Short mmCIF file of C-alpha atoms and ligand atoms in Angstrom, two decimals:
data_model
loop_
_atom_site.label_atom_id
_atom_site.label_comp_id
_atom_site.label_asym_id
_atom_site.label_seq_id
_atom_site.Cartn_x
_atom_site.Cartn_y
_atom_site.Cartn_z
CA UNK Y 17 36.74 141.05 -71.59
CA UNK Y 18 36.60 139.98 -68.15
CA UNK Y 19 38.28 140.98 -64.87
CA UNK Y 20 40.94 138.45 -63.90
CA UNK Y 21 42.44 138.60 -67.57
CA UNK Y 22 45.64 139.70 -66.44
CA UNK Y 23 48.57 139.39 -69.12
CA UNK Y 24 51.06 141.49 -67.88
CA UNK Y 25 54.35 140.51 -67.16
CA UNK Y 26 55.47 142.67 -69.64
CA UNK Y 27 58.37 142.21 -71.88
CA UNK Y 28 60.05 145.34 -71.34
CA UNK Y 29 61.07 144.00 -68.16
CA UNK Y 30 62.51 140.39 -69.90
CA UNK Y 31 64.22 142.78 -72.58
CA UNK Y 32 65.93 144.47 -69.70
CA UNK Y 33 67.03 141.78 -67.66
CA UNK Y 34 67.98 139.85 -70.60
CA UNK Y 35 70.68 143.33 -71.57
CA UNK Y 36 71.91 143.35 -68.55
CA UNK Y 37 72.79 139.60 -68.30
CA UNK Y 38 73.77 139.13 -71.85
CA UNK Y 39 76.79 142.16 -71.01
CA UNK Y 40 77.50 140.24 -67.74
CA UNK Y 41 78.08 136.81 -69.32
CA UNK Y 42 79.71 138.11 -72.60
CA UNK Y 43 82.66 140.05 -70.43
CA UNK Y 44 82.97 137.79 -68.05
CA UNK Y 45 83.31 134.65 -71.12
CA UNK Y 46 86.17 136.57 -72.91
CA UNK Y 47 87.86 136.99 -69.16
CA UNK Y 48 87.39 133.28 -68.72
CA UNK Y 49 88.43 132.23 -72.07
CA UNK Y 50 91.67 133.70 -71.90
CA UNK Y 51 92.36 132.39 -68.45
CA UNK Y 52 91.26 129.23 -69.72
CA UNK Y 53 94.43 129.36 -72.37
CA UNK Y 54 96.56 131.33 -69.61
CA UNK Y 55 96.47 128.33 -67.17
CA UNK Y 56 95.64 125.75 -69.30
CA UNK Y 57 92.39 124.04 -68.03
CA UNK Y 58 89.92 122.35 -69.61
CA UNK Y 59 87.16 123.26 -66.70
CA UNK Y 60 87.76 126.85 -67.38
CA UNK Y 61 87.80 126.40 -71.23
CA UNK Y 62 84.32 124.33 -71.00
CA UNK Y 63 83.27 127.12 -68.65
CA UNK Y 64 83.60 129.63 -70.93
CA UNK Y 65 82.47 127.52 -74.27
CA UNK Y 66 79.01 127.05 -71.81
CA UNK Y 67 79.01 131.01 -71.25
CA UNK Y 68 79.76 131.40 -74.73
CA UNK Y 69 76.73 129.68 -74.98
CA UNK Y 70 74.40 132.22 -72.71
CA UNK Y 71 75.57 134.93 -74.97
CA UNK Y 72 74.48 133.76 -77.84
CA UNK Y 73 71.23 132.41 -76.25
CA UNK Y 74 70.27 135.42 -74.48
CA UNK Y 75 71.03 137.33 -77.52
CA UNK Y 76 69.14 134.96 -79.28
CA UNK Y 77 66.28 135.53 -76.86
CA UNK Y 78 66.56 139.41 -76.81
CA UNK Y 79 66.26 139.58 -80.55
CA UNK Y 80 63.12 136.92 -80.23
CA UNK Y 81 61.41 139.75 -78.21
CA UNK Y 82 62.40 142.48 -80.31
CA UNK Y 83 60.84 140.27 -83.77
CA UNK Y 84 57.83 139.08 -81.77
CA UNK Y 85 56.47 142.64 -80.83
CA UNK Y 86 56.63 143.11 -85.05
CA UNK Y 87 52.33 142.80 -86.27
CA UNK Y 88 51.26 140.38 -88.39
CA UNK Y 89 51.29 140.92 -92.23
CA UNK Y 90 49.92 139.77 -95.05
CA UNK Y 91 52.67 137.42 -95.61
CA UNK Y 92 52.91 136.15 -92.17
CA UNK Y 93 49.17 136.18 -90.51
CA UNK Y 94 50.78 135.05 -86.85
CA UNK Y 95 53.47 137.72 -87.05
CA UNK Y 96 56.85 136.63 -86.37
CA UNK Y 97 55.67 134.90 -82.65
CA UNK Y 98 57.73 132.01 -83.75
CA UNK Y 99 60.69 133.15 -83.93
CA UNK Y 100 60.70 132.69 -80.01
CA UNK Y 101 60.76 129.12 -80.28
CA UNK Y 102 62.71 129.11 -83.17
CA UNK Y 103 65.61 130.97 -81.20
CA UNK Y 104 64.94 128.33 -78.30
CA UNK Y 105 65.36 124.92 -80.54
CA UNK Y 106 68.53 126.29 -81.94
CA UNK Y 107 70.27 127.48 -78.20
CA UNK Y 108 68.94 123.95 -77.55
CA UNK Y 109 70.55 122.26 -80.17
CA UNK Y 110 73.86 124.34 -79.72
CA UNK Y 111 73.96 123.09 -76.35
CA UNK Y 112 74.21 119.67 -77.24
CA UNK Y 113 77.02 120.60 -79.86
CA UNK Y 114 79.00 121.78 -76.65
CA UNK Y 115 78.57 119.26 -74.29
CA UNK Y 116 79.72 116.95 -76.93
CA UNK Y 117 82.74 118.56 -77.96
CA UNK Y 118 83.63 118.71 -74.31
CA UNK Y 119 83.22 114.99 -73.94
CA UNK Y 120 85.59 115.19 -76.56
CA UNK Y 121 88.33 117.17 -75.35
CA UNK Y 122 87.98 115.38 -71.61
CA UNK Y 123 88.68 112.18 -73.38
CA UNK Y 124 92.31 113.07 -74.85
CA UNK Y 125 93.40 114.87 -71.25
CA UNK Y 126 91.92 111.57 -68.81
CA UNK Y 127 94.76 109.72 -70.70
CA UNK Y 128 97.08 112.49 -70.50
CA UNK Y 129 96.45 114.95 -68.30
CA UNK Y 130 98.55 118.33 -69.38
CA UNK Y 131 99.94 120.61 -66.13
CA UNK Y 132 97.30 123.11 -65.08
CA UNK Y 133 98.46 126.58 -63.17
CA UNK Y 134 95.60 125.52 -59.94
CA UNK Y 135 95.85 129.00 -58.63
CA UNK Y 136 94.94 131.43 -61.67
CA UNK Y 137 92.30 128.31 -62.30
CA UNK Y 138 91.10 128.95 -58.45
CA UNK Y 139 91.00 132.70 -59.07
CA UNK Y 140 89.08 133.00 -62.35
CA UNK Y 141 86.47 130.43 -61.15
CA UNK Y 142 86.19 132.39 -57.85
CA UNK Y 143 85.37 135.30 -59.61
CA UNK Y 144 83.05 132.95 -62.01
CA UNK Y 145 80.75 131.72 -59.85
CA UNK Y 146 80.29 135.60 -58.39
CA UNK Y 147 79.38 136.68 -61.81
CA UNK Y 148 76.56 133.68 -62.15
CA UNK Y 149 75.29 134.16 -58.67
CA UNK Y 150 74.35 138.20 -59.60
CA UNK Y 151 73.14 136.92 -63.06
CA UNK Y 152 71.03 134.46 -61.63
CA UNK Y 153 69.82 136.69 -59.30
CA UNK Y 154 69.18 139.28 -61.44
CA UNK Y 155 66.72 136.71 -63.48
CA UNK Y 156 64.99 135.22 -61.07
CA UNK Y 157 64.12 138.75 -59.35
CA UNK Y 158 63.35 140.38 -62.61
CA UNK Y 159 61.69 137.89 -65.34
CA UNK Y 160 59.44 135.56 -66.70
CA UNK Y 161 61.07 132.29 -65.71
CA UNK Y 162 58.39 130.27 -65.47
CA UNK Y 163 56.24 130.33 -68.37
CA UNK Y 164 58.51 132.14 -70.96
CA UNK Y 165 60.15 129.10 -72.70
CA UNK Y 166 63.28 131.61 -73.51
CA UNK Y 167 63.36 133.03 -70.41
CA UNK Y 168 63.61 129.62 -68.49
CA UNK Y 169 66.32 128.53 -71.35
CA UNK Y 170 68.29 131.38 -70.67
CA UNK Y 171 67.82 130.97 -66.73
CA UNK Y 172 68.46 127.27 -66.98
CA UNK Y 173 72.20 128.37 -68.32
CA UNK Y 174 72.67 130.36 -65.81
CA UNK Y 175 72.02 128.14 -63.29
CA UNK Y 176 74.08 124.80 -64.55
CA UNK Y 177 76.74 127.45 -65.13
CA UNK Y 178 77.07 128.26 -61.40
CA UNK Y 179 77.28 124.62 -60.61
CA UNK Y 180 80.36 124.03 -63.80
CA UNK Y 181 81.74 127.19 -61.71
CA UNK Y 182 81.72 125.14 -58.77
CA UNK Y 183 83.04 121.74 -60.19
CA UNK Y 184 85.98 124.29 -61.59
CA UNK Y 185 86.65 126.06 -58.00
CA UNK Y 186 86.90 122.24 -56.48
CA UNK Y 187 89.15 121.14 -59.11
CA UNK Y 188 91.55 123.92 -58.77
CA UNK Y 189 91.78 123.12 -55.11
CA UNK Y 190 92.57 119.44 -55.52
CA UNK Y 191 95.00 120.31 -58.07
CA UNK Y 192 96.63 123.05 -55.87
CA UNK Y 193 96.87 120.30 -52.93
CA UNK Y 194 96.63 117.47 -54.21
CA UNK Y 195 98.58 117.52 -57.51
CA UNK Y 196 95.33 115.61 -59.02
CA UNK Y 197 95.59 116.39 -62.76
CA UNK Y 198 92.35 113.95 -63.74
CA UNK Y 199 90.28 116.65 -61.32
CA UNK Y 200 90.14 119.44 -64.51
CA UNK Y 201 88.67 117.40 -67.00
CA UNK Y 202 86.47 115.33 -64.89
CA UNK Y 203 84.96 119.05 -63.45
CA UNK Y 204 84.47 119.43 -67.29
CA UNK Y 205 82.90 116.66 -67.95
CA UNK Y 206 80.41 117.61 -65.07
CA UNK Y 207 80.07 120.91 -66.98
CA UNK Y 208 79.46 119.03 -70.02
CA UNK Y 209 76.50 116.75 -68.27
CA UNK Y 210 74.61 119.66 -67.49
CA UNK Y 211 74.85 121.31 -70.88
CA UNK Y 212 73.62 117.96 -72.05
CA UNK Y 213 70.90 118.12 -69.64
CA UNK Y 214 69.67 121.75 -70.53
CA UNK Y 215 70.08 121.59 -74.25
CA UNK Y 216 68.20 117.89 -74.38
CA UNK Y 217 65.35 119.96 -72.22
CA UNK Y 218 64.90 122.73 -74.49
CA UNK Y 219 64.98 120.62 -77.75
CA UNK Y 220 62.52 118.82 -76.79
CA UNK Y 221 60.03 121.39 -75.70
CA UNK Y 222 60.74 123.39 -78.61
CA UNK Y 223 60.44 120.40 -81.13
CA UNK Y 224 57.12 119.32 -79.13
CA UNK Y 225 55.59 123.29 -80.11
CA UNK Y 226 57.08 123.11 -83.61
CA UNK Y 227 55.05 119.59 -84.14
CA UNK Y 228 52.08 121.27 -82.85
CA UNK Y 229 51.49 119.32 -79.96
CA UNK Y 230 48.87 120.03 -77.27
CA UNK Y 231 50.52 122.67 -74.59
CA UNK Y 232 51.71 121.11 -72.01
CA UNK Y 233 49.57 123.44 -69.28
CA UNK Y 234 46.22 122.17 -71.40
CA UNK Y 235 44.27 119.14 -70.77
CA UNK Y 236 42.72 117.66 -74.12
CA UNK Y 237 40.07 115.58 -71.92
CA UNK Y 238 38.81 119.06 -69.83
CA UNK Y 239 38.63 121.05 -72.68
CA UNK Y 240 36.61 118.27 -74.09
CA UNK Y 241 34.02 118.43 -71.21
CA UNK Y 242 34.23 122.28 -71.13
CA UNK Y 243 32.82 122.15 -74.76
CA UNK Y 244 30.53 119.62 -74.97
CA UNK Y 245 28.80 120.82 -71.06
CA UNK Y 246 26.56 123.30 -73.10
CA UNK Y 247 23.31 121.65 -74.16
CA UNK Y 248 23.39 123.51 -77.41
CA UNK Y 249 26.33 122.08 -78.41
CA UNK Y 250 25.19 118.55 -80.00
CA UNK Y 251 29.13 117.49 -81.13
CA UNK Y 252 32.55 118.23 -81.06
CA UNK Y 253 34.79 117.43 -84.58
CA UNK Y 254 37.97 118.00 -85.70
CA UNK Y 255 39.97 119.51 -82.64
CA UNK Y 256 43.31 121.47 -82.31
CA UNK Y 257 44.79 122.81 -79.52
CA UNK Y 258 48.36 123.85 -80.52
CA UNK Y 259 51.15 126.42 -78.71
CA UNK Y 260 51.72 129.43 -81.16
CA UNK Y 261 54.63 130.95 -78.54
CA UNK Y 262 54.89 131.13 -75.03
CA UNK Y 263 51.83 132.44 -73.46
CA UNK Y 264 50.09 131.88 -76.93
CA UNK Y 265 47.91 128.70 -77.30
CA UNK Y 266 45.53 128.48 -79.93
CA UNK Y 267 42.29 126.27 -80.12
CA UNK Y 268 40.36 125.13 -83.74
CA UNK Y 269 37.04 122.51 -84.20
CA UNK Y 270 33.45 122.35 -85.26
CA UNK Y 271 30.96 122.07 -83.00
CA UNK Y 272 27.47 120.50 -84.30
CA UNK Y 273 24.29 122.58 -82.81
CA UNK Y 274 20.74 122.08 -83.80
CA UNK Y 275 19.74 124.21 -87.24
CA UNK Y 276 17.07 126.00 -85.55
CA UNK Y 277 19.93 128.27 -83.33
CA UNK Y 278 20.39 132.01 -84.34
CA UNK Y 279 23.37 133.84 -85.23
CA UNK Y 280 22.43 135.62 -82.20
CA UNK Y 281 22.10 132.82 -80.30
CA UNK Y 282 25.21 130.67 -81.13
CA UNK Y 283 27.24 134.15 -80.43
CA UNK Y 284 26.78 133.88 -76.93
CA UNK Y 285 27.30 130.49 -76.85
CA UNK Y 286 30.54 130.85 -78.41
CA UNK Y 287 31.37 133.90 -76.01
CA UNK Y 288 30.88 131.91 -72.85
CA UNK Y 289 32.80 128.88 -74.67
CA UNK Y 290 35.70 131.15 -75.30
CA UNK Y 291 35.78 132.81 -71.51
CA UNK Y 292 35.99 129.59 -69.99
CA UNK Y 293 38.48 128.48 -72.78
CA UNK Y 294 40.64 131.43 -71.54
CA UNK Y 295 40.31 130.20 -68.10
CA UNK Y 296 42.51 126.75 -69.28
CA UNK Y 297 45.29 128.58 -70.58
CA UNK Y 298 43.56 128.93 -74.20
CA UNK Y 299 44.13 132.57 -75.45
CA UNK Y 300 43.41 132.16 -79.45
CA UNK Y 301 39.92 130.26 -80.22
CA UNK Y 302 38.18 129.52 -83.57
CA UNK Y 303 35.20 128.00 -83.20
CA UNK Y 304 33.10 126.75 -86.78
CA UNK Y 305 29.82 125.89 -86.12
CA UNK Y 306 27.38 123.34 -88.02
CA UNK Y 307 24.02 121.90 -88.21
CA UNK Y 308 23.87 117.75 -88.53
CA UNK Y 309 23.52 118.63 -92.47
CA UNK Y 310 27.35 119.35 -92.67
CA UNK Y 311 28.78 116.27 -93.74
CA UNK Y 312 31.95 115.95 -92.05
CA UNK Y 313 33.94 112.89 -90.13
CA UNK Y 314 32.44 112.48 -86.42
CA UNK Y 315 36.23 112.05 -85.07
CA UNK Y 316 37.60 114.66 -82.63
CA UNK Y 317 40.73 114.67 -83.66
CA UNK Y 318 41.79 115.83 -87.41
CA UNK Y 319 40.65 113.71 -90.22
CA UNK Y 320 41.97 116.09 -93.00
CA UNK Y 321 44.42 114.75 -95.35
CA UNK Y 322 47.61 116.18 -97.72
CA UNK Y 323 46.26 117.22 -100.99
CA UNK Y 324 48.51 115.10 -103.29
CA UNK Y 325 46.61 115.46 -106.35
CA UNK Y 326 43.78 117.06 -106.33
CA UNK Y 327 41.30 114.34 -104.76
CA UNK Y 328 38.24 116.15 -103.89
CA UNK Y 329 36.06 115.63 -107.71
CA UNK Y 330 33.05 117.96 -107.92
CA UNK Y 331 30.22 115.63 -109.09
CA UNK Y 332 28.69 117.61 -112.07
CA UNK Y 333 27.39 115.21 -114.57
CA UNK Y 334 27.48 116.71 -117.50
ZN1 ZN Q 3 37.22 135.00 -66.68
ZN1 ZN Q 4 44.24 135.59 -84.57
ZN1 ZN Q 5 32.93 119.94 -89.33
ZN1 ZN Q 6 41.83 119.42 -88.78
#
């Protein structure tokens, strides 16, 4: 292995941040989800459906850490890995759920806005945004939020909820001074957006890994090159370059060298292959190597097909 192979940023630390957020948001949500009934705003309510939301995804999350550290087994060669993105589709998914059931609810109150008590409203959002200020601080100081698709998801809550925090304080004061009723469900509404906005995010980064597609953070063209710049290396077949979990990209193909190579010899060539493979973000290689004699399709990308019936006939004439 070489020396600037650092993988460290360990998940002990995202397990612990994730604890210690996921008690935040879940006491301050049942505080905020009473109030919400209490003084009878829709903001608040939204607010707290939206933190309801980080609980479950940073539980979610936690639990993806806990199954991802399990080994591989017989019956599932990757381990459970997946269930990181797994967890992230479905927060992604629930977040869309919420946004549109808030829509919903904004609808009926435009048209009729119901009286709101402003100052308990003012209060608990006060105290609201304080709560997803130290959460959000307590992320971005202490995890992953970059690369770790969870960890962003679950810091990408945080974050929109701060703002829905905001739209409630402003509310609440043109309630309190203005008597505008419409102010509550429009600040939900703006809640609602940015649900929308995070959950359409994380769907669709999460779908793009469950399809296979080529990490975002790899270049199909440059691996390409990277490959094909040895001279032993005649061809390049059959590529895939998929994202197991975050952090986890895996690379398969055929590479055509000339028959007269050793074992020996096509070792190190696959050794210096897989160190610079490493080097553009590729941490799982398989490499199958061929003469010209192998008779397989010359296209880089996969030519393998279902097996419907059982197409391929051995040709023993009997
Ligand atoms: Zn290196
Ligand atoms: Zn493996
Ligand atoms: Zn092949
Ligand atoms: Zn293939």
């Amino acid at each position: 292995m070489g020396e600037h192979h650092h993988h460290h940023h360990s998940h002990s630390t995202n397990k612990k941040v994730l604890f210690i957020s996921f008690l935040i948001i879940t006491g301050f949500m049942i505080v905020e989800a009473i109030g919400g009934v209490l003084t009878n705003s829709l903001a608040l309510l939204s607010d707290a459906g939206h933190m309801l939301s980080d609980a479950v995804s940073l539980g979610i999350a936690l639990m993806a850490i806990i199954f991802a550290q399990k080994v591989a087994n017989a019956s599932k060669t990757f381990g459970y890995k997946r269930i990181e993105i797994l967890a992230a589709t479905l927060n992604g998914l629930t977040l869309i759920v919420i946004a549109l059931f808030i829509f919903y609810e904004a609808i009926g109150r435009f048209m009729n806005p119901p009286e709101v008590a402003s100052t308990g409203m003012l209060i608990i959002s006060s105290i609201g945004l304080a709560v997803n200020i130290l959460v959000a601080w307590i992320m971005m100081r202490g995890a992953d939020t970059k690369d770790n698709l969870n960890m962003r998801g679950a810091y990408l809550h945080v974050i929109s909820d701060m703002i829905g925090s905001i739209g409630a304080i402003v509310a609440a004061l043109l309630i309190l001074f203005f008597d505008w009723g419409w102010a509550d469900p429009l600040a939900s509404v703006f809640v609602a957006a940015l649900v929308l906005r995070s959950g359409y995010h994380l769907t669709k980064a999460s779908l793009h890994i469950l399809m296979e597609g080529t990490p975002q953070d790899v270049t199909v063209e440059e691996i390409i090159q990277t490959i094909e710049k040895y001279d032993e290396i005649k061809a390049l077949h059959d590529l895939h370059i998929w994202t197991i979990t975050s952090g986890l990209n895996a690379l398969s193909c055929h590479v055509v060298v000339n028959d007269d190579l050793t074992i020996k010899e096509s070792e190190q060539l696959l050794d210096k292959v897989e160190h610079d493979l490493l080097h553009q973000n590729i941490q799982h290689v398989t490499i199958q190597v061929e003469t010209n004699t192998h008779q397989h399709e010359r296209s880089v990308y996969c030519t393998a097909k279902q097996d419907i019936s059982h197409q391929h006939h051995h040709h023993h004439h009997h």
